Amino acid sequence: MSKPPLLFIHGMWSTPHVWDWFADRYRAAGYAVHVPALPYHDIDPAEPPPAILATIGIQDYVDAVAAVVRTLPESPVIVGHSMGGMLAQKVAEATGARGLILLSPGPTAETQSISLAPLRTVFGIAVKRQWWKQPTKIDAERARWGIFNEVPFDVANAEIAKLVWDSGRVLFQMSMPWADKTRGARVDYGKLSMPALVVVGDRDRITPIAVARATARALTGHTDYREITGAGHWLFHDPVREKVAAEMDSFLRQL
């Protein structure tokens, strides 16, 4: 069969640039690669947040990515990191997919795991009054601790400088799905029977390995699960990204 298109979804406070190395690699290997920006994420990190980020929710992100999927000539493999891993599942539920690759996946309503590390990571946001009704951006100190742990200091600093504003409502829907009347983070796993790969660092703090393990158990198709020793949440630096790419290559050859 022909190589399927690859569609990459970035995570919270992030932008499509995180996929540059992977996008170049897979284009060179003959894949059609698509890397859309989530709504209102294609902005200068120094700019003030768009006001709409106070109200936009998970379904708005899903609808935007699903619209891209529906323009493709064939069903893609959907690749997501962090919140993008949660969104990848929601998009595949809506549109179908040739396969799923979930890297450090954020929790759905069904794959939540209680842990202090994620709370410590977002504590600077969670103590703000009505944070769920505001745009959010993680501060450098907590980003370095919870997202960029195990990442070289200079690489972490460069990436922290690129973080953008995101939706407080989306963070609320992901972190407290039991309080979300819209059930935005819920996934019908009966519809996710396509082959899947789940990859997580064993030192991930913001989306701990318990979430990745629960995700792998919830998926109803053949699922490969891999933990990368010594890696944190950020999987985009050497030598970690080479290990991730090797797992992705092996998975893609099976499709």
Coordinates of C-alpha atoms in Angstrom, one line a residue:
M1 CA 0.0 0.0 0.0
S2 CA 1.1 3.6 -0.5
K3 CA 2.5 5.6 2.4
P4 CA -0.3 7.3 4.3
P5 CA -0.3 11.0 4.9
L6 CA 0.9 12.1 8.3
L7 CA -0.9 14.8 10.3
F8 CA 0.9 16.2 13.3
I9 CA -0.9 18.0 16.2
H10 CA 1.1 20.1 18.6
G11 CA 0.4 20.5 22.3
M12 CA -0.7 23.1 24.8
W13 CA 1.1 26.5 24.7
S14 CA 3.0 25.1 21.7
T15 CA 3.1 25.8 17.9
P16 CA 3.7 23.6 14.8
H17 CA 7.4 24.4 14.9
V18 CA 8.0 21.6 17.4
W19 CA 7.4 19.1 14.5
D20 CA 10.0 20.6 12.2
W21 CA 12.6 17.9 12.6
F22 CA 10.0 15.1 12.2
A23 CA 8.2 16.8 9.3
D24 CA 11.5 17.2 7.4
R25 CA 12.4 13.6 8.1
Y26 CA 9.2 12.1 6.9
R27 CA 8.9 14.3 3.9
A28 CA 12.4 13.1 2.9
A29 CA 11.1 9.5 3.3
G30 CA 8.3 10.2 0.9
Y31 CA 5.4 10.9 3.2
A32 CA 2.9 13.8 2.6
V33 CA 3.1 15.7 5.9
H34 CA 0.6 18.2 7.3
V35 CA 1.3 20.3 10.4
P36 CA -1.7 22.6 11.1
A37 CA -1.6 25.2 13.9
L38 CA -4.4 24.9 16.4
P39 CA -6.7 27.9 16.4
Y40 CA -5.1 31.2 17.7
H41 CA -1.7 29.5 18.2
D42 CA 0.0 31.0 15.1
I43 CA 0.9 34.2 16.9
D44 CA 4.1 35.9 18.2
P45 CA 4.8 34.6 21.8
A46 CA 5.4 38.3 22.8
E47 CA 1.9 39.3 21.7
P48 CA -1.0 39.6 24.2
P49 CA -3.4 36.7 24.1
P50 CA -6.4 36.7 21.7
A51 CA -9.5 37.3 23.8
I52 CA -11.2 34.3 22.3
L53 CA -8.8 32.0 24.2
A54 CA -10.9 32.8 27.3
T55 CA -13.8 30.8 25.9
I56 CA -12.6 28.4 23.2
G57 CA -12.9 24.7 24.1
I58 CA -11.6 21.2 23.2
Q59 CA -14.3 20.8 20.5
D60 CA -13.2 23.9 18.8
Y61 CA -9.7 22.5 18.5
V62 CA -11.0 19.1 17.3
D63 CA -13.3 20.7 14.7
A64 CA -10.4 22.8 13.3
V65 CA -8.1 19.7 12.9
A66 CA -10.9 17.5 11.6
A67 CA -11.6 20.0 8.9
V68 CA -8.0 19.6 7.7
V69 CA -8.3 15.8 7.8
R70 CA -11.4 16.0 5.6
T71 CA -9.4 17.8 2.9
L72 CA -6.9 15.0 2.6
P73 CA -7.1 12.5 -0.3
E74 CA -6.9 9.5 2.1
S75 CA -7.1 8.8 5.7
P76 CA -3.9 9.9 7.6
V77 CA -1.9 8.6 10.4
I78 CA -2.6 11.2 13.1
V79 CA 0.4 12.0 15.4
G80 CA -0.1 14.1 18.5
H81 CA 2.0 15.2 21.4
S82 CA 0.7 16.0 24.9
M83 CA -2.6 17.8 24.5
G84 CA -2.2 17.0 20.8
G85 CA -2.3 13.3 21.7
M86 CA -5.6 13.8 23.4
L87 CA -6.9 15.8 20.4
A88 CA -5.6 13.1 18.0
Q89 CA -7.9 10.6 19.7
K90 CA -10.9 13.0 19.5
V91 CA -10.1 13.8 15.8
A92 CA -9.8 10.1 14.9
E93 CA -13.1 9.4 16.7
A94 CA -14.7 12.0 14.4
T95 CA -13.0 11.3 11.1
G96 CA -11.3 7.9 11.3
A97 CA -7.6 7.4 10.8
R98 CA -5.2 5.0 9.2
G99 CA -3.4 4.9 12.5
L100 CA -2.6 6.8 15.7
I101 CA 0.8 7.8 17.1
L102 CA 0.4 9.3 20.6
L103 CA 3.5 10.8 22.2
S104 CA 3.3 11.7 25.9
P105 CA -0.5 11.9 25.4
G106 CA -2.6 14.2 27.5
P107 CA -5.5 12.6 29.5
T108 CA -8.9 12.0 28.2
A109 CA -11.9 11.7 30.6
E110 CA -11.3 8.0 30.6
T111 CA -7.5 8.0 31.1
Q112 CA -7.1 10.4 34.0
S113 CA -4.5 9.6 36.6
I114 CA -4.2 11.4 40.0
S115 CA -0.7 12.7 40.5
L116 CA 0.9 15.6 42.3
A117 CA 3.5 16.3 39.5
P118 CA 1.0 17.7 37.0
L119 CA -0.6 19.9 39.7
R120 CA 2.9 21.2 40.6
T121 CA 3.5 22.0 37.0
V122 CA 0.4 24.1 36.5
F123 CA 0.2 25.4 40.0
G124 CA 1.0 29.0 38.9
I125 CA -2.0 28.9 36.7
A126 CA -4.4 27.1 39.1
V127 CA -4.0 29.6 41.9
K128 CA -5.3 32.4 39.7
R129 CA -8.8 33.5 40.2
Q130 CA -11.2 31.9 37.7
W131 CA -8.2 30.7 35.6
W132 CA -10.6 28.5 33.6
K133 CA -12.2 31.6 32.1
Q134 CA -8.9 33.2 31.0
P135 CA -6.1 32.6 28.5
T136 CA -3.2 30.8 30.2
K137 CA 0.5 30.5 29.7
I138 CA 2.8 28.5 31.9
D139 CA 5.7 30.3 33.6
A140 CA 9.3 29.5 32.8
E141 CA 10.2 28.0 36.1
R142 CA 7.3 25.5 36.2
A143 CA 7.7 24.7 32.4
R144 CA 11.4 23.9 33.1
W145 CA 10.4 21.6 36.0
G146 CA 7.3 19.8 34.5
I147 CA 7.7 20.0 30.8
F148 CA 11.4 20.3 30.0
N149 CA 12.9 18.2 32.7
E150 CA 15.7 16.0 31.3
V151 CA 16.1 18.5 28.4
P152 CA 19.5 20.4 28.0
F153 CA 19.2 23.8 29.7
D154 CA 19.9 25.8 26.5
V155 CA 17.4 23.8 24.5
A156 CA 14.7 24.2 27.2
N157 CA 15.3 28.0 27.4
A158 CA 14.9 28.4 23.7
E159 CA 11.7 26.4 23.7
I160 CA 10.2 28.2 26.7
A161 CA 10.7 31.5 24.8
K162 CA 8.5 30.1 22.0
L163 CA 5.5 29.2 24.2
V164 CA 2.3 30.9 23.4
W165 CA -1.0 31.6 25.1
D166 CA -3.6 28.8 25.3
S167 CA -7.2 28.3 26.5
G168 CA -7.9 28.1 30.2
R169 CA -11.2 26.3 29.4
V170 CA -9.3 23.6 27.5
L171 CA -7.0 23.1 30.4
F172 CA -10.0 22.9 32.7
Q173 CA -11.8 20.3 30.5
M174 CA -8.7 18.1 30.4
S175 CA -7.7 18.4 34.1
M176 CA -11.2 18.3 35.6
P177 CA -13.4 16.4 33.2
W178 CA -15.9 15.4 35.9
A179 CA -16.7 19.1 36.3
D180 CA -17.1 19.8 32.6
K181 CA -20.8 19.7 31.7
T182 CA -19.9 19.5 27.9
R183 CA -17.8 16.3 28.5
G184 CA -15.3 17.8 26.1
A185 CA -12.5 15.3 27.0
R186 CA -14.6 12.2 26.6
V187 CA -13.6 9.7 23.9
D188 CA -15.6 6.8 22.6
Y189 CA -12.8 4.2 22.5
G190 CA -15.0 1.7 20.6
K191 CA -14.4 3.9 17.6
L192 CA -10.6 3.8 18.0
S193 CA -9.9 0.4 16.6
M194 CA -7.2 1.5 14.2
P195 CA -3.5 0.5 14.9
A196 CA -1.8 2.7 17.5
L197 CA 1.5 3.5 19.0
V198 CA 1.9 5.1 22.4
V199 CA 5.3 6.5 23.4
V200 CA 6.1 8.2 26.8
G201 CA 9.2 9.1 28.7
D202 CA 9.5 7.3 32.1
R203 CA 10.2 10.7 33.8
D204 CA 7.3 12.6 32.3
R205 CA 5.8 14.9 34.9
I206 CA 2.9 16.8 33.3
T207 CA 1.4 13.7 31.6
P208 CA 2.8 10.8 33.7
I209 CA 3.3 7.3 32.4
A210 CA 0.1 6.2 34.2
V211 CA -1.9 8.3 31.6
A212 CA 0.0 6.7 28.7
R213 CA -0.5 3.2 30.1
A214 CA -4.3 3.9 30.6
T215 CA -4.4 5.2 27.0
A216 CA -2.8 2.1 25.6
R217 CA -5.3 -0.1 27.6
A218 CA -8.3 2.0 26.4
L219 CA -7.5 1.8 22.7
T220 CA -9.4 -1.0 21.1
G221 CA -7.2 -1.9 18.2
H222 CA -3.7 -3.3 18.1
T223 CA -1.5 -1.0 20.2
D224 CA 2.2 -0.9 20.6
Y225 CA 3.4 0.8 23.9
R226 CA 6.9 2.1 24.5
E227 CA 8.5 3.8 27.5
I228 CA 11.7 5.7 26.8
T229 CA 14.1 5.5 29.8
G230 CA 15.4 8.7 31.1
A231 CA 13.1 10.9 29.0
G232 CA 10.7 13.5 30.3
H233 CA 7.7 15.1 28.6
W234 CA 9.6 16.9 25.8
L235 CA 10.5 14.3 23.1
F236 CA 11.9 16.7 20.5
H237 CA 15.6 16.9 21.3
D238 CA 18.5 14.6 20.7
P239 CA 19.0 11.8 21.4
V240 CA 15.4 11.3 22.5
R241 CA 13.8 12.2 19.2
E242 CA 15.9 9.6 17.4
K243 CA 14.5 7.0 19.7
V244 CA 11.0 8.2 19.1
A245 CA 11.5 8.3 15.3
A246 CA 12.8 4.7 15.4
E247 CA 9.6 3.6 17.1
M248 CA 7.5 5.6 14.6
D249 CA 9.4 4.0 11.7
S250 CA 8.7 0.5 13.0
F251 CA 5.0 1.3 13.5
L252 CA 4.6 2.9 10.1
R253 CA 6.2 -0.1 8.3
Q254 CA 3.4 -2.3 9.7
L255 CA 0.6 -0.3 8.2

